[in-house]
mmCIF file of C-alpha atoms in Angstrom:
data_model
loop_
_atom_site.group_PDB
_atom_site.id
_atom_site.type_symbol
_atom_site.label_atom_id
_atom_site.label_comp_id
_atom_site.label_asym_id
_atom_site.label_seq_id
_atom_site.Cartn_x
_atom_site.Cartn_y
_atom_site.Cartn_z
ATOM 1 C CA UNK A 1 142.445 130.131 -166.377
ATOM 2 C CA UNK A 2 139.203 131.737 -167.226
ATOM 3 C CA UNK A 3 137.390 129.156 -165.073
ATOM 4 C CA UNK A 4 134.198 130.159 -163.361
ATOM 5 C CA UNK A 5 134.108 130.053 -159.570
ATOM 6 C CA UNK A 6 130.949 129.324 -157.504
ATOM 7 C CA UNK A 7 130.504 129.137 -153.800
ATOM 8 C CA UNK A 8 129.217 125.990 -152.293
ATOM 9 C CA UNK A 9 126.958 125.603 -149.320
ATOM 10 C CA UNK A 10 129.899 124.898 -147.008
ATOM 11 C CA UNK A 11 131.386 128.262 -148.185
ATOM 12 C CA UNK A 12 134.193 126.650 -150.243
ATOM 13 C CA UNK A 13 134.714 127.904 -153.794
ATOM 14 C CA UNK A 14 134.574 125.404 -156.590
ATOM 15 C CA UNK A 15 134.667 125.596 -160.391
ATOM 16 C CA UNK A 16 131.300 125.749 -162.060
ATOM 17 C CA UNK A 17 130.192 122.909 -164.426
ATOM 18 C CA UNK A 18 131.557 123.653 -167.909
ATOM 19 C CA UNK A 19 128.953 124.073 -170.555
ATOM 20 C CA UNK A 20 127.987 121.036 -172.662
ATOM 21 C CA UNK A 21 129.959 120.885 -175.817
ATOM 22 C CA UNK A 22 127.796 122.043 -178.742
ATOM 23 C CA UNK A 23 125.050 123.684 -176.524
ATOM 24 C CA UNK A 24 124.409 127.241 -177.415
ATOM 25 C CA UNK A 25 124.374 129.998 -174.636
ATOM 26 C CA UNK A 26 121.160 131.783 -174.025
ATOM 27 C CA UNK A 27 121.826 134.551 -176.285
ATOM 28 C CA UNK A 28 123.169 132.316 -178.999
ATOM 29 C CA UNK A 29 120.023 130.093 -178.669
ATOM 30 C CA UNK A 30 117.646 133.066 -179.193
ATOM 31 C CA UNK A 31 119.789 134.000 -182.172
ATOM 32 C CA UNK A 32 119.747 130.634 -183.615
ATOM 33 C CA UNK A 33 115.959 130.457 -183.147
ATOM 34 C CA UNK A 34 115.505 133.637 -185.066
ATOM 35 C CA UNK A 35 117.597 132.389 -187.949
ATOM 36 C CA UNK A 36 115.771 129.108 -188.013
ATOM 37 C CA UNK A 37 112.427 130.992 -188.322
ATOM 38 C CA UNK A 38 113.843 133.213 -191.045
ATOM 39 C CA UNK A 39 115.305 130.006 -192.942
ATOM 40 C CA UNK A 40 111.853 128.306 -192.665
ATOM 41 C CA UNK A 41 110.192 131.352 -194.175
ATOM 42 C CA UNK A 42 112.620 131.509 -197.081
ATOM 43 C CA UNK A 43 112.419 127.802 -197.733
ATOM 44 C CA UNK A 44 109.968 126.485 -200.215
ATOM 45 C CA UNK A 45 106.991 124.698 -198.579
ATOM 46 C CA UNK A 46 104.061 122.769 -199.856
ATOM 47 C CA UNK A 47 101.315 125.322 -200.590
ATOM 48 C CA UNK A 48 98.083 124.764 -198.752
ATOM 49 C CA UNK A 49 94.892 125.106 -200.931
ATOM 50 C CA UNK A 50 92.639 127.007 -198.468
ATOM 51 C CA UNK A 51 95.343 129.418 -197.624
ATOM 52 C CA UNK A 52 96.256 130.128 -201.422
ATOM 53 C CA UNK A 53 92.576 130.686 -202.268
ATOM 54 C CA UNK A 54 92.161 133.031 -199.359
ATOM 55 C CA UNK A 55 95.434 134.877 -200.150
ATOM 56 C CA UNK A 56 94.599 135.341 -203.841
ATOM 57 C CA UNK A 57 91.033 136.599 -203.152
ATOM 58 C CA UNK A 58 92.194 139.012 -200.485
ATOM 59 C CA UNK A 59 95.187 140.218 -202.383
ATOM 60 C CA UNK A 60 93.226 140.915 -205.537
ATOM 61 C CA UNK A 61 90.478 142.625 -203.487
ATOM 62 C CA UNK A 62 93.003 144.801 -201.892
ATOM 63 C CA UNK A 63 94.763 145.534 -205.159
ATOM 64 C CA UNK A 64 91.504 146.560 -206.915
ATOM 65 C CA UNK A 65 90.529 148.745 -203.932
ATOM 66 C CA UNK A 66 93.840 150.636 -203.937
ATOM 67 C CA UNK A 67 93.947 150.965 -207.569
ATOM 68 C CA UNK A 68 90.387 152.420 -207.809
ATOM 69 C CA UNK A 69 90.971 154.589 -204.831
ATOM 70 C CA UNK A 70 93.909 156.389 -206.553
ATOM 71 C CA UNK A 71 92.501 159.811 -207.432
ATOM 72 C CA UNK A 72 91.317 160.003 -211.017
ATOM 73 C CA UNK A 73 93.441 162.981 -212.034
ATOM 74 C CA UNK A 74 92.004 163.562 -215.485
ATOM 75 C CA UNK A 75 93.760 166.750 -216.470
ATOM 76 C CA UNK A 76 97.221 165.398 -215.418
ATOM 77 C CA UNK A 77 96.433 161.883 -216.995
ATOM 78 C CA UNK A 78 95.503 163.519 -220.288
ATOM 79 C CA UNK A 79 98.630 165.780 -220.235
ATOM 80 C CA UNK A 80 100.722 162.554 -219.567
ATOM 81 C CA UNK A 81 99.032 160.772 -222.406
ATOM 82 C CA UNK A 82 99.793 163.727 -224.795
ATOM 83 C CA UNK A 83 103.522 163.610 -223.559
ATOM 84 C CA UNK A 84 103.637 159.786 -224.199
ATOM 85 C CA UNK A 85 102.265 160.150 -227.699
ATOM 86 C CA UNK A 86 104.810 162.827 -228.597
ATOM 87 C CA UNK A 87 107.641 160.597 -227.216
ATOM 88 C CA UNK A 88 106.455 157.706 -229.360
ATOM 89 C CA UNK A 89 106.204 159.939 -232.290
ATOM 90 C CA UNK A 90 109.832 160.984 -231.771
ATOM 91 C CA UNK A 91 110.875 157.374 -231.389
ATOM 92 C CA UNK A 92 108.991 156.339 -234.588
ATOM 93 C CA UNK A 93 106.749 153.813 -232.805
ATOM 94 C CA UNK A 94 103.568 155.804 -232.683
ATOM 95 C CA UNK A 95 101.441 153.291 -234.690
ATOM 96 C CA UNK A 96 98.735 152.554 -232.193
ATOM 97 C CA UNK A 97 96.101 154.502 -234.025
ATOM 98 C CA UNK A 98 96.808 152.634 -237.235
ATOM 99 C CA UNK A 99 96.664 149.377 -235.443
ATOM 100 C CA UNK A 100 93.450 150.358 -233.704
ATOM 101 C CA UNK A 101 91.698 151.330 -237.057
ATOM 102 C CA UNK A 102 92.952 148.454 -239.046
ATOM 103 C CA UNK A 103 91.808 145.795 -236.522
ATOM 104 C CA UNK A 104 88.558 147.690 -235.869
ATOM 105 C CA UNK A 105 87.526 147.324 -239.542
ATOM 106 C CA UNK A 106 87.347 143.547 -239.049
ATOM 107 C CA UNK A 107 84.367 143.181 -236.788
ATOM 108 C CA UNK A 108 84.772 139.569 -235.772
ATOM 109 C CA UNK A 109 88.494 140.170 -234.987
ATOM 110 C CA UNK A 110 88.011 143.284 -232.781
ATOM 111 C CA UNK A 111 85.004 141.805 -231.024
ATOM 112 C CA UNK A 112 87.138 138.722 -230.138
ATOM 113 C CA UNK A 113 89.902 140.981 -228.939
ATOM 114 C CA UNK A 114 87.528 142.841 -226.652
ATOM 115 C CA UNK A 115 86.612 139.562 -225.010
ATOM 116 C CA UNK A 116 90.198 138.379 -224.850
ATOM 117 C CA UNK A 117 91.104 141.787 -223.028
ATOM 118 C CA UNK A 118 88.102 141.406 -220.613
ATOM 119 C CA UNK A 119 88.602 137.655 -219.754
ATOM 120 C CA UNK A 120 92.039 136.063 -220.371
ATOM 121 C CA UNK A 121 93.804 138.400 -218.149
ATOM 122 C CA UNK A 122 92.224 136.638 -215.135
ATOM 123 C CA UNK A 123 91.517 133.182 -216.581
ATOM 124 C CA UNK A 124 94.985 132.335 -217.809
ATOM 125 C CA UNK A 125 96.714 133.844 -214.739
ATOM 126 C CA UNK A 126 94.560 131.821 -212.383
ATOM 127 C CA UNK A 127 95.162 128.749 -214.685
ATOM 128 C CA UNK A 128 98.879 129.077 -214.397
ATOM 129 C CA UNK A 129 98.722 129.423 -210.482
ATOM 130 C CA UNK A 130 96.694 126.284 -210.404
ATOM 131 C CA UNK A 131 99.117 124.435 -212.581
ATOM 132 C CA UNK A 132 102.067 125.537 -210.448
ATOM 133 C CA UNK A 133 100.276 124.592 -207.218
ATOM 134 C CA UNK A 134 99.656 121.042 -208.602
ATOM 135 C CA UNK A 135 102.655 120.198 -210.629
ATOM 136 C CA UNK A 136 105.352 122.562 -209.256
ATOM 137 C CA UNK A 137 104.757 122.981 -205.526
ATOM 138 C CA UNK A 138 108.440 123.750 -204.778
ATOM 139 C CA UNK A 139 108.411 126.525 -207.132
ATOM 140 C CA UNK A 140 104.917 127.846 -206.476
ATOM 141 C CA UNK A 141 105.566 130.269 -203.655
ATOM 142 C CA UNK A 142 108.651 131.915 -205.351
ATOM 143 C CA UNK A 143 106.837 132.363 -208.528
ATOM 144 C CA UNK A 144 103.595 133.631 -206.889
ATOM 145 C CA UNK A 145 105.813 136.146 -205.048
ATOM 146 C CA UNK A 146 107.066 137.402 -208.531
ATOM 147 C CA UNK A 147 103.436 138.072 -209.385
ATOM 148 C CA UNK A 148 102.440 139.696 -206.151
ATOM 149 C CA UNK A 149 105.529 141.953 -206.146
ATOM 150 C CA UNK A 150 104.927 142.940 -209.762
ATOM 151 C CA UNK A 151 101.253 143.903 -208.945
ATOM 152 C CA UNK A 152 102.285 145.775 -205.787
ATOM 153 C CA UNK A 153 104.871 147.993 -207.457
ATOM 154 C CA UNK A 154 102.412 148.805 -210.245
ATOM 155 C CA UNK A 155 100.215 150.419 -207.719
ATOM 156 C CA UNK A 156 103.007 153.077 -207.312
ATOM 157 C CA UNK A 157 102.811 153.728 -211.030
ATOM 158 C CA UNK A 158 98.979 154.281 -210.906
ATOM 159 C CA UNK A 159 99.551 156.751 -208.067
ATOM 160 C CA UNK A 160 102.578 158.620 -209.093
ATOM 161 C CA UNK A 161 101.823 158.740 -212.984
ATOM 162 C CA UNK A 162 98.100 158.873 -213.835
ATOM 163 C CA UNK A 163 97.858 158.171 -217.560
ATOM 164 C CA UNK A 164 94.929 158.189 -219.776
ATOM 165 C CA UNK A 165 94.510 155.387 -222.333
ATOM 166 C CA UNK A 166 94.597 156.229 -225.999
ATOM 167 C CA UNK A 167 90.761 155.711 -226.374
ATOM 168 C CA UNK A 168 90.226 158.764 -223.838
ATOM 169 C CA UNK A 169 92.565 161.154 -225.411
ATOM 170 C CA UNK A 170 91.204 164.371 -226.935
ATOM 171 C CA UNK A 171 91.524 164.913 -230.752
ATOM 172 C CA UNK A 172 93.347 161.746 -231.805
ATOM 173 C CA UNK A 173 90.459 159.759 -233.184
ATOM 174 C CA UNK A 174 91.174 156.558 -231.409
ATOM 175 C CA UNK A 175 88.353 154.123 -231.452
ATOM 176 C CA UNK A 176 86.878 152.787 -228.039
ATOM 177 C CA UNK A 177 86.273 149.476 -229.502
ATOM 178 C CA UNK A 178 84.019 148.147 -226.491
ATOM 179 C CA UNK A 179 81.735 151.149 -226.861
ATOM 180 C CA UNK A 180 81.464 150.916 -230.662
ATOM 181 C CA UNK A 181 80.840 147.282 -230.730
ATOM 182 C CA UNK A 182 78.733 147.061 -227.598
ATOM 183 C CA UNK A 183 81.088 144.331 -226.115
ATOM 184 C CA UNK A 184 80.563 143.009 -222.645
ATOM 185 C CA UNK A 185 83.313 142.681 -220.031
ATOM 186 C CA UNK A 186 85.718 145.446 -219.929
ATOM 187 C CA UNK A 187 85.526 147.642 -216.917
ATOM 188 C CA UNK A 188 87.705 150.169 -218.715
ATOM 189 C CA UNK A 189 84.853 151.483 -220.783
ATOM 190 C CA UNK A 190 81.211 150.897 -221.379
ATOM 191 C CA UNK A 191 78.662 150.543 -218.704
ATOM 192 C CA UNK A 192 81.200 149.242 -216.130
ATOM 193 C CA UNK A 193 83.657 152.110 -216.479
ATOM 194 C CA UNK A 194 82.523 153.700 -213.217
ATOM 195 C CA UNK A 195 83.756 150.545 -211.313
ATOM 196 C CA UNK A 196 87.437 151.172 -212.443
ATOM 197 C CA UNK A 197 89.999 153.950 -212.449
ATOM 198 C CA UNK A 198 90.067 155.107 -216.007
ATOM 199 C CA UNK A 199 93.459 156.809 -215.673
ATOM 200 C CA UNK A 200 95.482 153.859 -214.523
ATOM 201 C CA UNK A 201 97.161 152.820 -217.772
ATOM 202 C CA UNK A 202 100.767 152.944 -216.771
ATOM 203 C CA UNK A 203 102.140 150.384 -216.226
ATOM 204 C CA UNK A 204 100.029 147.724 -218.096
ATOM 205 C CA UNK A 205 99.263 144.772 -215.863
ATOM 206 C CA UNK A 206 97.815 143.023 -218.869
ATOM 207 C CA UNK A 207 101.367 142.841 -220.040
ATOM 208 C CA UNK A 208 102.930 142.302 -216.544
ATOM 209 C CA UNK A 209 100.645 139.270 -215.904
ATOM 210 C CA UNK A 210 100.669 137.800 -219.386
ATOM 211 C CA UNK A 211 104.427 137.884 -219.482
ATOM 212 C CA UNK A 212 104.633 136.315 -216.179
ATOM 213 C CA UNK A 213 102.397 133.603 -217.359
ATOM 214 C CA UNK A 214 104.322 133.207 -220.670
ATOM 215 C CA UNK A 215 107.735 132.940 -219.163
ATOM 216 C CA UNK A 216 106.463 130.589 -216.397
ATOM 217 C CA UNK A 217 104.972 128.139 -219.048
ATOM 218 C CA UNK A 218 108.014 128.583 -221.268
ATOM 219 C CA UNK A 219 110.486 127.777 -218.393
ATOM 220 C CA UNK A 220 108.641 124.881 -216.804
ATOM 221 C CA UNK A 221 106.501 123.176 -219.484
ATOM 222 C CA UNK A 222 107.887 120.026 -221.014
ATOM 223 C CA UNK A 223 105.924 119.895 -224.156
ATOM 224 C CA UNK A 224 107.379 122.057 -227.004
ATOM 225 C CA UNK A 225 103.907 123.236 -228.131
ATOM 226 C CA UNK A 226 103.161 124.505 -224.573
ATOM 227 C CA UNK A 227 106.462 126.437 -224.536
ATOM 228 C CA UNK A 228 105.440 128.102 -227.897
ATOM 229 C CA UNK A 229 102.048 128.846 -226.570
ATOM 230 C CA UNK A 230 103.692 130.471 -223.628
ATOM 231 C CA UNK A 231 105.576 132.771 -225.755
ATOM 232 C CA UNK A 232 102.652 133.681 -227.979
ATOM 233 C CA UNK A 233 100.339 134.650 -225.130
ATOM 234 C CA UNK A 234 102.126 137.870 -224.086
ATOM 235 C CA UNK A 235 102.749 138.643 -227.696
ATOM 236 C CA UNK A 236 99.115 138.350 -228.596
ATOM 237 C CA UNK A 237 98.128 140.329 -225.390
ATOM 238 C CA UNK A 238 100.366 143.166 -226.477
ATOM 239 C CA UNK A 239 98.620 143.394 -229.942
ATOM 240 C CA UNK A 240 95.190 143.209 -228.007
ATOM 241 C CA UNK A 241 95.928 146.121 -225.602
ATOM 242 C CA UNK A 242 97.035 148.296 -228.529
ATOM 243 C CA UNK A 243 94.315 147.296 -230.964
ATOM 244 C CA UNK A 244 91.649 147.955 -228.392
ATOM 245 C CA UNK A 245 93.148 151.393 -227.684
ATOM 246 C CA UNK A 246 93.577 150.621 -223.885
ATOM 247 C CA UNK A 247 97.339 151.115 -223.845
ATOM 248 C CA UNK A 248 100.355 152.651 -225.533
ATOM 249 C CA UNK A 249 103.384 150.606 -226.422
ATOM 250 C CA UNK A 250 105.255 152.350 -223.507
ATOM 251 C CA UNK A 251 102.619 151.204 -220.973
ATOM 252 C CA UNK A 252 103.848 147.622 -221.993
ATOM 253 C CA UNK A 253 107.439 148.672 -221.218
ATOM 254 C CA UNK A 254 106.285 149.870 -217.749
ATOM 255 C CA UNK A 255 104.663 146.349 -217.278
ATOM 256 C CA UNK A 256 107.937 144.666 -218.142
ATOM 257 C CA UNK A 257 109.845 146.744 -215.629
ATOM 258 C CA UNK A 258 107.504 145.875 -212.973
ATOM 259 C CA UNK A 259 107.904 142.191 -213.728
ATOM 260 C CA UNK A 260 111.649 142.586 -213.587
ATOM 261 C CA UNK A 261 111.274 144.035 -210.093
ATOM 262 C CA UNK A 262 109.068 141.095 -209.115
ATOM 263 C CA UNK A 263 111.738 138.714 -210.290
ATOM 264 C CA UNK A 264 114.449 140.569 -208.357
ATOM 265 C CA UNK A 265 112.328 140.482 -205.087
ATOM 266 C CA UNK A 266 111.828 136.738 -205.402
ATOM 267 C CA UNK A 267 115.429 136.147 -206.202
ATOM 268 C CA UNK A 268 116.637 138.191 -203.150
ATOM 269 C CA UNK A 269 114.153 136.417 -200.854
ATOM 270 C CA UNK A 270 114.658 132.810 -201.949
ATOM 271 C CA UNK A 271 118.275 133.171 -202.849
ATOM 272 C CA UNK A 272 117.639 131.553 -206.391
ATOM 273 C CA UNK A 273 115.663 132.135 -209.521
ATOM 274 C CA UNK A 274 112.021 130.773 -208.965
ATOM 275 C CA UNK A 275 112.234 128.444 -211.882
ATOM 276 C CA UNK A 276 115.598 126.934 -210.547
ATOM 277 C CA UNK A 277 114.162 125.826 -207.377
ATOM 278 C CA UNK A 278 113.376 122.035 -206.923
ATOM 279 C CA UNK A 279 110.037 120.947 -208.418
ATOM 280 C CA UNK A 280 109.013 119.201 -205.230
ATOM 281 C CA UNK A 281 109.092 120.346 -201.773
ATOM 282 C CA UNK A 282 111.819 118.272 -199.808
ATOM 283 C CA UNK A 283 110.589 116.568 -196.766
ATOM 284 C CA UNK A 284 111.644 118.519 -193.612
ATOM 285 C CA UNK A 285 114.129 116.706 -191.370
ATOM 286 C CA UNK A 286 113.657 116.894 -187.640
ATOM 287 C CA UNK A 287 116.826 117.309 -185.747
ATOM 288 C CA UNK A 288 117.166 117.775 -181.888
ATOM 289 C CA UNK A 289 116.694 121.175 -180.848
ATOM 290 C CA UNK A 290 115.334 122.297 -184.376
ATOM 291 C CA UNK A 291 112.652 124.908 -184.410
ATOM 292 C CA UNK A 292 109.181 123.536 -184.570
ATOM 293 C CA UNK A 293 106.205 125.829 -185.270
#
């Protein structure tokens, strides 16, 4: 019953050969191949150096291009800054100006913070990526995805909510520490300000990236002193972005929200927290009929 009938050359009907046990039908085979491809994409693989260098370079170039292409809506950015400042006053956390003036009175400290703001944002982030690539290859792709997703969603903030940094507000007496101390490095002010969108302060990617670095080091480093430094890094960055009048406290909150989004994306894609994935990449097993790229 249910037997397939075929006609032989002699005109007689005979049952067709039954399918081989375990062999998928044509439609099932295509579906299985698709699932295999998706499973391979979602499985941690050993990163390739040339590809990672190219990916990071192209991604940062694209991020900078889009960020700086966002219209510099000065009037709206200043109105948004006034609103943020009022909200912080209502919340009792509007101490950015006091911090800015207090740190600016110590020349060596504020100059050091200017250089910190201009350099460590990139140096430490790249350093953590290299460390992951070398010592945690199984967790590298998922943790990198957190960083990339965080940065991508930040671009929406720059477009939808232009915000002037405190140093550009009118009538608030914030000190632009790079201008006052003639410090090299920051594209946010000084001679390099024309190279960067001045009204893309929300969210703060200095916080988003530094917190990503700090949490990664804290979660994966084995030495206690390294874990402590991991936690101190985003904390110090928070003080720096406020002392140099580049961000409000609430910009930092925006950066944290973006980072939470990045972790959610990685968790959904890989089915596990990035730090919970195996440290090493398991050797791929070849099975008959398995998908091979």
